[in-house]
Tab-separated table of C-alpha atoms and ligand atoms in Angstrom:
chain	number	residue	atom	x	y	z
A	1	MET	CA	50.672	15.935	-94.506
A	2	PHE	CA	49.023	16.549	-91.125
A	3	ALA	CA	45.340	17.486	-90.763
A	4	LYS	CA	44.350	20.839	-92.285
A	5	GLN	CA	43.647	22.194	-88.778
A	6	THR	CA	47.337	21.848	-87.841
A	7	TYR	CA	48.362	24.302	-90.565
A	8	ILE	CA	45.534	26.729	-89.774
A	9	GLN	CA	46.561	26.738	-86.104
A	10	ARG	CA	50.238	27.256	-86.922
A	11	ARG	CA	49.478	30.242	-89.166
A	12	ASN	CA	47.209	31.736	-86.499
A	13	GLU	CA	49.865	31.204	-83.856
A	14	LEU	CA	52.463	32.973	-86.012
A	15	ARG	CA	50.011	35.832	-86.498
A	16	ARG	CA	49.545	36.015	-82.729
A	17	ARG	CA	53.309	36.158	-82.097
A	18	MET	CA	54.329	38.619	-84.820
A	19	PRO	CA	54.046	42.414	-84.549
A	20	LYS	CA	51.026	43.917	-86.320
A	21	GLY	CA	51.331	46.013	-89.442
A	22	GLY	CA	52.535	43.765	-92.204
A	23	ILE	CA	52.530	40.515	-94.114
A	24	VAL	CA	54.652	37.370	-93.977
A	25	VAL	CA	55.870	35.984	-97.308
A	26	LEU	CA	56.870	32.319	-97.324
A	27	PRO	CA	57.864	30.977	-100.741
A	28	GLY	CA	58.006	27.262	-101.350
A	29	ASN	CA	60.868	25.825	-103.361
A	30	SER	CA	60.985	25.451	-107.120
A	31	GLU	CA	62.508	22.576	-109.054
A	32	ALA	CA	66.299	22.982	-109.221
A	33	PRO	CA	67.847	21.831	-112.529
A	34	ARG	CA	70.682	19.351	-112.178
A	35	ASN	CA	72.394	19.219	-115.555
A	36	TYR	CA	69.696	20.576	-117.857
A	37	PHE	CA	66.346	22.219	-117.270
A	38	ASP	CA	64.077	19.166	-117.259
A	39	ASN	CA	66.447	16.943	-115.291
A	40	ALA	CA	66.045	18.333	-111.798
A	41	TYR	CA	67.414	17.371	-108.394
A	42	SER	CA	64.994	15.384	-106.327
A	43	PHE	CA	62.425	17.958	-105.168
A	44	ARG	CA	62.656	19.045	-101.531
A	45	GLN	CA	60.131	21.529	-100.240
A	46	ASP	CA	61.267	24.439	-98.086
A	47	SER	CA	60.806	23.343	-94.476
A	48	THR	CA	59.218	26.576	-93.231
A	49	PHE	CA	56.736	26.641	-96.109
A	50	LEU	CA	55.978	23.012	-95.338
A	51	TYR	CA	55.520	23.799	-91.647
A	52	PHE	CA	52.902	26.507	-92.298
A	53	PHE	CA	51.338	25.381	-95.581
A	54	GLY	CA	51.932	21.604	-95.660
A	55	LEU	CA	52.112	21.329	-99.455
A	56	GLN	CA	54.761	19.367	-101.324
A	57	ASN	CA	54.242	21.087	-104.697
A	58	ALA	CA	56.817	23.302	-106.394
A	59	ASN	CA	56.344	26.987	-107.306
A	60	LEU	CA	53.940	28.157	-104.616
A	61	VAL	CA	54.079	31.269	-102.427
A	62	GLY	CA	52.252	31.519	-99.116
A	63	VAL	CA	51.324	34.884	-97.591
A	64	ILE	CA	50.026	35.433	-94.059
A	65	ASP	CA	48.387	38.789	-93.402
A	66	LEU	CA	49.221	39.908	-89.872
A	67	ASP	CA	46.407	42.436	-89.654
A	68	ASP	CA	43.419	40.321	-90.580
A	69	GLU	CA	42.691	36.612	-90.515
A	70	LYS	CA	43.570	36.038	-94.175
A	71	ASP	CA	46.081	33.600	-95.583
A	72	TYR	CA	46.891	33.412	-99.285
A	73	LEU	CA	48.344	30.811	-101.614
A	74	PHE	CA	49.740	31.904	-104.968
A	75	GLY	CA	50.642	29.599	-107.819
A	76	ASP	CA	49.795	28.777	-111.411
A	77	ASP	CA	47.512	25.903	-112.340
A	78	TYR	CA	49.115	23.297	-114.555
A	79	THR	CA	48.165	23.304	-118.199
A	80	VAL	CA	47.371	20.270	-120.341
A	81	ASP	CA	50.923	20.514	-121.720
A	82	ASP	CA	52.219	19.909	-118.173
A	83	ILE	CA	49.648	17.234	-117.411
A	84	ILE	CA	50.780	15.188	-120.443
A	85	TRP	CA	54.121	14.733	-118.638
A	86	MET	CA	53.046	14.850	-115.008
A	87	GLY	CA	49.602	13.273	-114.905
A	88	PRO	CA	46.484	14.945	-113.471
A	89	GLN	CA	47.283	17.699	-110.957
A	90	PRO	CA	45.128	19.485	-108.356
A	91	SER	CA	44.382	23.151	-108.972
A	92	VAL	CA	45.924	25.783	-106.698
A	93	ALA	CA	42.445	26.403	-105.265
A	94	GLU	CA	42.159	22.710	-104.360
A	95	LEU	CA	45.647	22.744	-102.842
A	96	GLY	CA	44.687	25.788	-100.781
A	97	GLN	CA	41.503	24.121	-99.557
A	98	SER	CA	43.420	21.059	-98.446
A	99	VAL	CA	45.395	23.190	-95.958
A	100	GLY	CA	42.664	25.634	-94.994
A	101	VAL	CA	43.599	28.542	-97.302
A	102	GLU	CA	40.561	30.094	-99.003
A	103	HIS	CA	42.312	32.877	-100.870
A	104	THR	CA	44.245	31.587	-103.843
A	105	ALA	CA	45.423	33.307	-107.008
A	106	HIS	CA	47.911	32.966	-109.858
A	107	PHE	CA	51.645	33.278	-109.156
A	108	ASP	CA	52.052	36.837	-110.392
A	109	ALA	CA	49.386	38.060	-107.988
A	110	ALA	CA	51.885	37.416	-105.182
A	111	ARG	CA	54.061	40.197	-106.554
A	112	GLN	CA	51.109	42.564	-106.789
A	113	THR	CA	50.057	41.767	-103.207
A	114	ILE	CA	53.567	42.421	-101.901
A	115	LYS	CA	53.910	45.612	-103.948
A	116	LYS	CA	50.623	46.872	-102.557
A	117	ALA	CA	51.727	46.157	-98.977
A	118	LEU	CA	54.993	48.038	-99.559
A	119	ARG	CA	53.126	50.958	-101.141
A	120	GLU	CA	50.917	51.156	-98.066
A	121	GLY	CA	53.992	51.289	-95.830
A	122	ARG	CA	53.379	47.839	-94.351
A	123	LYS	CA	56.285	45.642	-93.346
A	124	VAL	CA	56.995	42.667	-95.621
A	125	HIS	CA	58.546	39.943	-93.452
A	126	TYR	CA	60.628	37.281	-95.133
A	127	LEU	CA	63.473	34.899	-94.288
A	128	VAL	CA	66.863	34.961	-95.981
A	129	PRO	CA	66.605	32.741	-99.062
A	130	TYR	CA	69.302	30.046	-99.136
A	131	ARG	CA	69.084	28.800	-102.754
A	132	ALA	CA	69.925	30.722	-105.894
A	133	GLU	CA	66.379	30.142	-107.195
A	134	GLY	CA	64.966	31.455	-103.922
A	135	VAL	CA	67.203	34.529	-103.980
A	136	LEU	CA	66.019	35.398	-107.488
A	137	LEU	CA	62.391	34.753	-106.618
A	138	MET	CA	62.529	36.936	-103.518
A	139	SER	CA	64.030	39.750	-105.566
A	140	ARG	CA	61.301	39.315	-108.151
A	141	LEU	CA	58.612	39.381	-105.458
A	142	THR	CA	59.903	42.334	-103.434
A	143	GLY	CA	61.985	44.348	-105.901
A	144	ILE	CA	64.909	44.110	-103.440
A	145	ARG	CA	68.292	43.443	-105.051
A	146	THR	CA	69.697	39.932	-104.809
A	147	ASP	CA	72.672	41.138	-102.736
A	148	GLU	CA	70.480	43.114	-100.344
A	149	HIS	CA	68.372	40.403	-98.712
A	150	TYR	CA	70.548	40.261	-95.608
A	151	ASN	CA	69.708	43.915	-94.997
A	152	HIS	CA	65.978	43.384	-95.349
A	153	TYR	CA	65.089	39.949	-93.974
A	154	SER	CA	62.956	39.893	-90.838
A	155	THR	CA	64.621	38.947	-87.563
A	156	ASP	CA	61.130	38.984	-85.986
A	157	LEU	CA	60.084	36.297	-88.432
A	158	ALA	CA	63.282	34.273	-87.997
A	159	ILE	CA	62.920	34.288	-84.208
A	160	ASN	CA	59.226	33.431	-84.170
A	161	VAL	CA	59.434	30.713	-86.810
A	162	ALA	CA	62.395	29.101	-85.057
A	163	ALA	CA	60.632	29.256	-81.681
A	164	MET	CA	57.543	27.578	-83.124
A	165	ARG	CA	59.375	24.957	-85.153
A	166	GLU	CA	61.618	24.111	-82.251
A	167	GLU	CA	58.785	23.167	-79.896
A	168	LYS	CA	57.775	19.815	-81.358
A	169	SER	CA	54.127	18.753	-81.081
A	170	ALA	CA	53.061	15.172	-80.360
A	171	GLU	CA	52.425	14.520	-84.065
A	172	GLU	CA	55.869	15.838	-84.971
A	173	ILE	CA	57.485	13.600	-82.364
A	174	GLU	CA	55.684	10.636	-83.945
A	175	GLU	CA	57.201	11.686	-87.272
A	176	LEU	CA	60.656	11.878	-85.694
A	177	GLU	CA	60.155	8.370	-84.314
A	178	ARG	CA	59.287	7.262	-87.864
A	179	ALA	CA	62.423	8.959	-89.131
A	180	TYR	CA	64.328	7.052	-86.450
A	181	GLN	CA	63.052	3.748	-87.814
A	182	ILE	CA	64.496	4.691	-91.212
A	183	GLY	CA	67.780	5.526	-89.464
A	184	TYR	CA	67.691	2.204	-87.628
A	185	ALA	CA	67.240	0.308	-90.905
A	186	MET	CA	70.061	2.305	-92.531
A	187	HIS	CA	72.540	1.780	-89.733
A	188	THR	CA	71.838	-1.892	-89.156
A	189	THR	CA	72.083	-2.458	-92.931
A	190	ALA	CA	75.526	-0.850	-92.874
A	191	MET	CA	76.661	-2.782	-89.809
A	192	ARG	CA	75.559	-6.048	-91.399
A	193	MET	CA	77.456	-5.308	-94.628
A	194	THR	CA	80.712	-4.092	-93.102
A	195	LYS	CA	83.391	-6.690	-93.757
A	196	GLU	CA	86.943	-6.815	-95.089
A	197	GLY	CA	86.995	-6.086	-98.841
A	198	VAL	CA	83.582	-4.379	-99.103
A	199	PRO	CA	83.776	-0.933	-100.788
A	200	GLU	CA	82.463	1.958	-98.668
A	201	ARG	CA	80.459	2.967	-101.746
A	202	VAL	CA	78.508	-0.303	-101.692
A	203	ILE	CA	77.564	0.241	-98.053
A	204	ALA	CA	76.625	3.890	-98.640
A	205	GLY	CA	74.510	2.946	-101.667
A	206	ALA	CA	72.648	0.232	-99.798
A	207	MET	CA	71.936	2.564	-96.878
A	208	GLU	CA	70.683	5.318	-99.130
A	209	GLY	CA	68.507	2.787	-100.982
A	210	VAL	CA	66.828	2.038	-97.664
A	211	THR	CA	65.873	5.703	-97.276
A	212	HIS	CA	64.111	5.653	-100.630
A	213	GLN	CA	62.305	2.421	-99.773
A	214	LEU	CA	61.073	3.715	-96.415
A	215	GLY	CA	60.815	7.465	-96.877
A	216	ASP	CA	61.877	10.480	-98.896
A	217	GLY	CA	65.597	9.851	-99.212
A	218	VAL	CA	68.531	10.955	-97.089
A	219	SER	CA	68.416	13.900	-94.705
A	220	PHE	CA	72.007	14.817	-95.726
A	221	HIS	CA	74.861	13.245	-97.694
A	222	SER	CA	75.836	10.022	-95.942
A	223	ILE	CA	79.247	9.853	-94.305
A	224	VAL	CA	80.585	6.300	-94.649
A	225	SER	CA	84.335	6.381	-94.204
A	226	GLN	CA	87.326	4.789	-92.550
A	227	HIS	CA	88.712	8.346	-92.383
A	228	GLY	CA	86.383	9.343	-89.590
A	229	GLU	CA	88.822	12.049	-88.540
A	230	THR	CA	87.563	14.077	-91.523
A	231	LEU	CA	84.348	15.359	-89.965
A	232	HIS	CA	82.150	15.563	-93.038
A	233	ASN	CA	83.858	13.045	-95.267
A	234	HIS	CA	81.633	12.421	-98.279
A	235	ASN	CA	84.201	10.337	-100.100
A	236	HIS	CA	83.198	6.666	-100.391
A	237	ASP	CA	86.198	5.401	-102.336
A	238	GLY	CA	87.747	3.310	-99.555
A	239	ILE	CA	87.689	-0.474	-99.287
A	240	CYS	CA	86.895	-1.863	-95.842
A	241	THR	CA	90.078	-3.173	-94.257
A	242	ASN	CA	90.443	-5.226	-91.096
A	243	GLY	CA	91.969	-3.220	-88.283
A	244	ARG	CA	90.258	0.038	-89.322
A	245	LEU	CA	87.184	1.718	-87.902
A	246	LEU	CA	84.292	2.670	-90.174
A	247	LEU	CA	82.445	5.860	-89.201
A	248	VAL	CA	78.859	6.001	-90.476
A	249	ASP	CA	76.954	9.273	-89.961
A	250	ALA	CA	73.675	9.142	-91.831
A	251	GLY	CA	69.959	9.754	-91.624
A	252	GLY	CA	66.764	9.584	-93.585
A	253	GLU	CA	63.594	11.642	-94.006
A	254	THR	CA	60.015	10.530	-93.681
A	255	VAL	CA	57.626	11.294	-96.523
A	256	ASN	CA	56.603	14.340	-94.465
A	257	ASN	CA	60.278	15.392	-94.347
A	258	TYR	CA	61.134	14.865	-90.699
A	259	CYS	CA	64.769	13.827	-90.292
A	260	SER	CA	66.938	11.405	-88.406
A	261	ASP	CA	70.678	11.778	-87.832
A	262	HIS	CA	72.764	9.055	-86.179
A	263	THR	CA	76.415	8.111	-86.088
A	264	ARG	CA	77.965	4.776	-85.262
A	265	THR	CA	81.637	3.852	-85.481
A	266	TYR	CA	82.697	0.209	-85.528
A	267	PRO	CA	85.581	-2.053	-86.459
A	268	VAL	CA	85.578	-3.568	-89.941
A	269	SER	CA	86.709	-6.870	-88.379
A	270	GLY	CA	83.736	-6.871	-85.989
A	271	LYS	CA	86.086	-6.785	-82.970
A	272	PHE	CA	87.449	-3.589	-81.376
A	273	SER	CA	91.186	-3.592	-80.625
A	274	PRO	CA	92.009	-2.709	-76.982
A	275	LEU	CA	92.986	0.843	-78.025
A	276	GLN	CA	89.883	1.320	-80.208
A	277	ARG	CA	87.738	0.036	-77.349
A	278	GLU	CA	89.360	2.420	-74.865
A	279	ILE	CA	88.818	5.513	-77.000
A	280	TYR	CA	85.346	4.349	-78.063
A	281	ASN	CA	84.301	4.032	-74.434
A	282	ILE	CA	85.462	7.577	-73.665
A	283	VAL	CA	83.240	8.895	-76.463
A	284	LEU	CA	80.370	6.672	-75.348
A	285	HIS	CA	80.723	7.934	-71.789
A	286	SER	CA	80.493	11.521	-73.048
A	287	HIS	CA	77.396	10.657	-75.126
A	288	ASP	CA	75.785	8.882	-72.152
A	289	GLU	CA	76.653	11.688	-69.758
A	290	VAL	CA	74.644	14.085	-71.940
A	291	ILE	CA	71.688	11.694	-71.882
A	292	ARG	CA	72.027	11.420	-68.105
A	293	ILE	CA	71.818	15.185	-67.491
A	294	ALA	CA	69.925	16.672	-70.462
A	295	LYS	CA	66.822	18.583	-69.347
A	296	PRO	CA	65.332	22.037	-69.910
A	297	GLY	CA	68.119	24.596	-69.544
A	298	GLN	CA	71.137	25.944	-71.395
A	299	TYR	CA	72.575	23.897	-74.252
A	300	THR	CA	76.064	25.178	-73.413
A	301	ASP	CA	75.930	23.284	-70.087
A	302	LEU	CA	75.536	20.027	-72.016
A	303	HIS	CA	78.195	21.044	-74.510
A	304	LYS	CA	80.646	21.634	-71.654
A	305	ALA	CA	79.686	18.435	-69.818
A	306	SER	CA	80.366	16.383	-72.946
A	307	PHE	CA	83.780	18.042	-73.379
A	308	LYS	CA	84.580	17.480	-69.707
A	309	ALA	CA	83.826	13.762	-70.013
A	310	LEU	CA	86.155	13.564	-73.016
A	311	ALA	CA	88.873	15.478	-71.151
A	312	GLU	CA	88.680	13.124	-68.167
A	313	GLY	CA	89.078	10.110	-70.439
A	314	LEU	CA	91.935	11.637	-72.419
A	315	ILE	CA	93.723	12.669	-69.199
A	316	GLY	CA	93.276	9.082	-67.989
A	317	MET	CA	94.982	7.864	-71.167
A	318	GLY	CA	97.817	10.361	-70.822
A	319	LEU	CA	96.989	12.212	-74.052
A	320	MET	CA	95.881	15.232	-72.043
A	321	LYS	CA	97.028	16.464	-68.635
A	322	GLY	CA	95.944	18.830	-65.877
A	323	ASN	CA	92.438	19.458	-64.602
A	324	ALA	CA	89.485	18.547	-66.854
A	325	ASP	CA	87.404	21.650	-66.042
A	326	ASP	CA	90.352	23.942	-66.732
A	327	ALA	CA	91.073	22.098	-69.989
A	328	VAL	CA	87.486	22.660	-71.117
A	329	GLU	CA	87.601	26.361	-70.199
A	330	ALA	CA	90.916	26.746	-72.069
A	331	GLY	CA	89.363	25.211	-75.206
A	332	ALA	CA	91.986	22.439	-75.207
A	333	VAL	CA	89.522	19.598	-75.871
A	334	GLN	CA	88.691	21.160	-79.224
A	335	LEU	CA	91.890	19.651	-80.566
A	336	PHE	CA	90.168	16.273	-80.318
A	337	MET	CA	86.588	17.403	-81.007
A	338	PRO	CA	86.576	20.484	-83.232
A	339	HIS	CA	82.774	20.710	-83.464
A	340	GLY	CA	79.781	21.388	-81.254
A	341	LEU	CA	77.981	18.746	-79.220
A	342	GLY	CA	74.792	18.884	-81.212
A	343	HIS	CA	72.189	20.790	-83.209
A	344	GLY	CA	68.432	21.095	-83.453
A	345	MET	CA	66.549	18.305	-85.224
A	346	GLY	CA	63.266	18.455	-87.080
A	347	MET	CA	62.371	19.048	-90.703
A	348	ASP	CA	65.915	20.266	-91.291
A	349	VAL	CA	68.630	17.948	-90.082
A	350	HIS	CA	70.253	21.033	-88.612
A	351	ASP	CA	66.892	22.460	-87.713
A	352	CYS	CA	66.230	26.089	-88.621
A	353	GLU	CA	69.868	26.699	-89.521
A	354	ALA	CA	68.619	28.190	-92.775
A	355	MET	CA	67.553	31.221	-90.797
A	356	GLY	CA	70.466	31.699	-88.453
A	357	GLU	CA	74.038	31.142	-87.399
A	358	ARG	CA	76.142	30.483	-90.451
A	359	GLY	CA	73.326	31.482	-92.791
A	360	MET	CA	73.156	34.902	-91.224
A	361	ALA	CA	75.457	37.419	-92.885
A	362	ASP	CA	74.152	40.232	-90.703
A	363	TYR	CA	75.021	38.415	-87.539
A	364	ARG	CA	75.162	41.711	-85.627
A	365	ALA	CA	71.407	42.089	-85.896
A	366	MET	CA	71.005	38.691	-84.305
A	367	VAL	CA	73.572	39.379	-81.586
A	368	ALA	CA	71.805	42.616	-80.731
A	369	ARG	CA	68.705	40.549	-79.992
A	370	ALA	CA	70.582	37.626	-78.500
A	371	ASP	CA	68.456	37.326	-75.391
A	372	GLU	CA	65.378	36.783	-77.514
A	373	ILE	CA	67.109	34.374	-79.853
A	374	ASP	CA	67.459	31.503	-77.479
A	375	THR	CA	66.442	28.899	-80.075
A	376	CYS	CA	68.720	26.505	-81.906
A	377	ILE	CA	69.460	29.176	-84.529
A	378	MET	CA	71.979	30.620	-82.068
A	379	ARG	CA	73.574	27.722	-80.253
A	380	SER	CA	75.674	29.844	-77.895
A	381	ARG	CA	72.383	31.093	-76.360
A	382	TRP	CA	70.240	28.046	-77.018
A	383	ARG	CA	67.729	27.359	-74.258
A	384	LEU	CA	66.402	23.802	-74.345
A	385	ARG	CA	62.732	23.518	-73.523
A	386	PRO	CA	60.287	20.622	-73.338
A	387	GLY	CA	59.709	19.716	-77.000
A	388	THR	CA	63.232	20.608	-78.174
A	389	VAL	CA	64.893	17.830	-80.164
A	390	MET	CA	68.674	17.881	-80.420
A	391	SER	CA	71.471	15.636	-81.545
A	392	ASP	CA	73.999	14.365	-78.996
A	393	GLU	CA	77.159	13.668	-81.001
A	394	PRO	CA	80.488	13.804	-79.229
A	395	GLY	CA	83.596	12.449	-80.910
A	396	ILE	CA	87.337	12.027	-80.648
A	397	TYR	CA	89.343	12.606	-83.809
A	398	PHE	CA	93.061	12.584	-84.492
A	399	ILE	CA	93.555	15.126	-87.274
A	400	PRO	CA	97.300	15.275	-88.038
A	401	ALA	CA	97.141	18.697	-89.739
A	402	LEU	CA	95.303	20.252	-86.779
A	403	ILE	CA	97.590	18.646	-84.200
A	404	GLU	CA	100.655	19.861	-86.084
A	405	GLN	CA	99.212	23.354	-86.323
A	406	TRP	CA	98.399	23.582	-82.614
A	407	LYS	CA	101.764	22.131	-81.699
A	408	SER	CA	103.666	24.624	-83.878
A	409	GLU	CA	101.658	27.469	-82.316
A	410	GLY	CA	102.325	26.144	-78.805
A	411	LYS	CA	98.589	26.023	-78.093
A	412	CYS	CA	97.288	24.615	-74.785
A	413	THR	CA	100.641	23.027	-73.898
A	414	ASP	CA	99.524	22.869	-70.242
A	415	PHE	CA	96.814	20.403	-71.220
A	416	ILE	CA	98.043	18.410	-74.215
A	417	ASN	CA	100.793	15.802	-74.313
A	418	TYR	CA	101.862	16.464	-77.877
A	419	ASP	CA	104.625	13.852	-77.690
A	420	ARG	CA	102.032	11.075	-77.417
A	421	LEU	CA	99.991	12.087	-80.425
A	422	PRO	CA	102.009	11.024	-83.514
A	423	GLU	CA	101.276	7.367	-82.748
A	424	PHE	CA	97.563	8.197	-83.276
A	425	TYR	CA	97.980	9.824	-86.691
A	426	THR	CA	96.535	6.781	-88.450
A	427	PHE	CA	93.848	6.049	-85.860
A	428	GLY	CA	91.020	7.941	-87.597
A	429	GLY	CA	88.055	9.217	-85.616
A	430	ILE	CA	85.106	8.070	-83.547
A	431	ARG	CA	81.722	9.770	-83.283
A	432	ILE	CA	78.559	8.452	-81.645
A	433	GLU	CA	75.263	10.240	-82.274
A	434	ASP	CA	71.663	9.905	-81.152
A	435	ASP	CA	68.746	12.327	-81.107
A	436	LEU	CA	67.186	13.455	-77.807
A	437	LEU	CA	63.760	14.894	-77.052
A	438	ILE	CA	63.880	17.272	-74.079
A	439	THR	CA	60.942	16.636	-71.717
A	440	GLU	CA	59.592	18.489	-68.630
A	441	ASN	CA	62.122	16.890	-66.296
A	442	GLY	CA	64.761	15.269	-68.469
A	443	ASN	CA	64.913	13.735	-71.922
A	444	THR	CA	63.981	10.721	-74.004
A	445	VAL	CA	66.216	9.181	-76.621
A	446	ILE	CA	64.299	9.024	-79.898
A	447	GLY	CA	64.019	5.341	-80.823
A	448	LYS	CA	64.844	4.058	-77.373
A	449	GLU	CA	62.458	1.090	-77.781
A	450	ASN	CA	64.610	-0.308	-80.567
A	451	PRO	CA	68.109	1.145	-80.219
A	452	ILE	CA	70.799	0.928	-82.867
A	453	PRO	CA	73.591	-1.151	-81.247
A	454	VAL	CA	75.885	1.278	-79.448
A	455	THR	CA	77.950	-0.349	-76.712
A	456	VAL	CA	81.100	-2.281	-77.634
A	457	GLU	CA	79.369	-5.490	-76.568
A	458	GLU	CA	76.173	-4.762	-78.548
A	459	ILE	CA	78.108	-3.874	-81.689
A	460	GLU	CA	80.398	-6.896	-81.498
A	461	ALA	CA	77.450	-9.218	-80.847
A	462	PHE	CA	75.445	-7.704	-83.729
A	463	MET	CA	78.360	-7.974	-86.152
A	464	ALA	CA	79.122	-11.540	-85.096
A	465	ASN	CA	75.515	-12.651	-85.528
A	466	ASN	CA	74.588	-10.866	-88.762
B	1	LIG	N1	75.294	14.371	-89.075
B	1	LIG	C1	75.825	15.445	-89.815
B	1	LIG	C2	75.873	16.691	-89.021
B	1	LIG	O1	75.400	16.738	-87.920
B	1	LIG	O2	76.368	17.701	-89.491
B	2	LIG	MN1	74.369	15.537	-86.471
């Protein structure tokens, strides 16, 4: 937790940005049962609640009144029956005090406060809940049906929260550097363990163990696979085999829930084949090109530059043809990289995605306000500013099903040499990912003082010596 003043300032800043005439309701998360009620998933607080109220406890609701200076925290004190199992717990009043909230009351009072605001014709601003428990809670708090939240959530709140969360403060950047150190330990652990005959599962387990030793677990399910062409491959059943590439995309969270997200791809044998090296260096060039040019401005410019670098390399290899700029404009490079260059980073590994893009059923409302929504919740309009943190994660993948589909549809035949591609059907995929902080004039790579080996030479040297 940061100092109490940080949370007071954030709530005041939100109040300053939001229109008058309402309240903001920010529920924290509850425990989510795994296979029976008392056996829950590892608790993860809601990131926006954490950002404004800083508390890691379950079953709390924060309310910010936009028309006076009052903030509220609602929750029920634990009883002795709970304390027998959980140990001594602070009261809700004590929790409130620790983050500068004077007004605290029992959980049900949240519903009464919201009901009163609605009765008085005040706007109740809330974000679209993303968990079943959150959907039910929001319906209980507001009286709005569970299938109606997309028609009632607040775009004003989504935009303002995303804008605030996106601009990282110095103390948040320190947290992201700490998250990087967890990522460094994870990735070097994996690189050290990767050898012929080692199960992917053993590597994934060791890496995830590191996140629990150094922080609050993984920031997303680890991808540890020799089938790197499957973008989010969570299967760890493979056995490391010489000649194959292992793609490891993984990150950890600090105890304050700031995330890292890095990808490295390396040969099981410790030595890249000439072909692996050639394709790896195209991806690395694309990754480095983004680092070379990233500065305040439009995200789409970086996205296109990364695709152009890939196109140039693939044209050089004879897998693509024509002019690189035209290939990018035609969307041809997406055959080899069917994902975006990057995403926001922070307390969510895809920062603020809970309140936008794919999470947003009523996308039209967002599009109508597109010029205002230039945060990472709408990547097509994303404007990078000093303090933005983003991932830089180009890749080249050979996905037989996608290639066959494009070929049968005659897609982008001016740019793709389909005849060359079947020989790559067993190649797999390569992705390289680091996290960048946008600064006034350029960017800084998070963790640049102690980088995870990334060049062919660094990786081969590390694997030979460890
Ligand atoms: N590293 C996983 C992702 O970016 O989706
Ligand atoms: Mn990522």
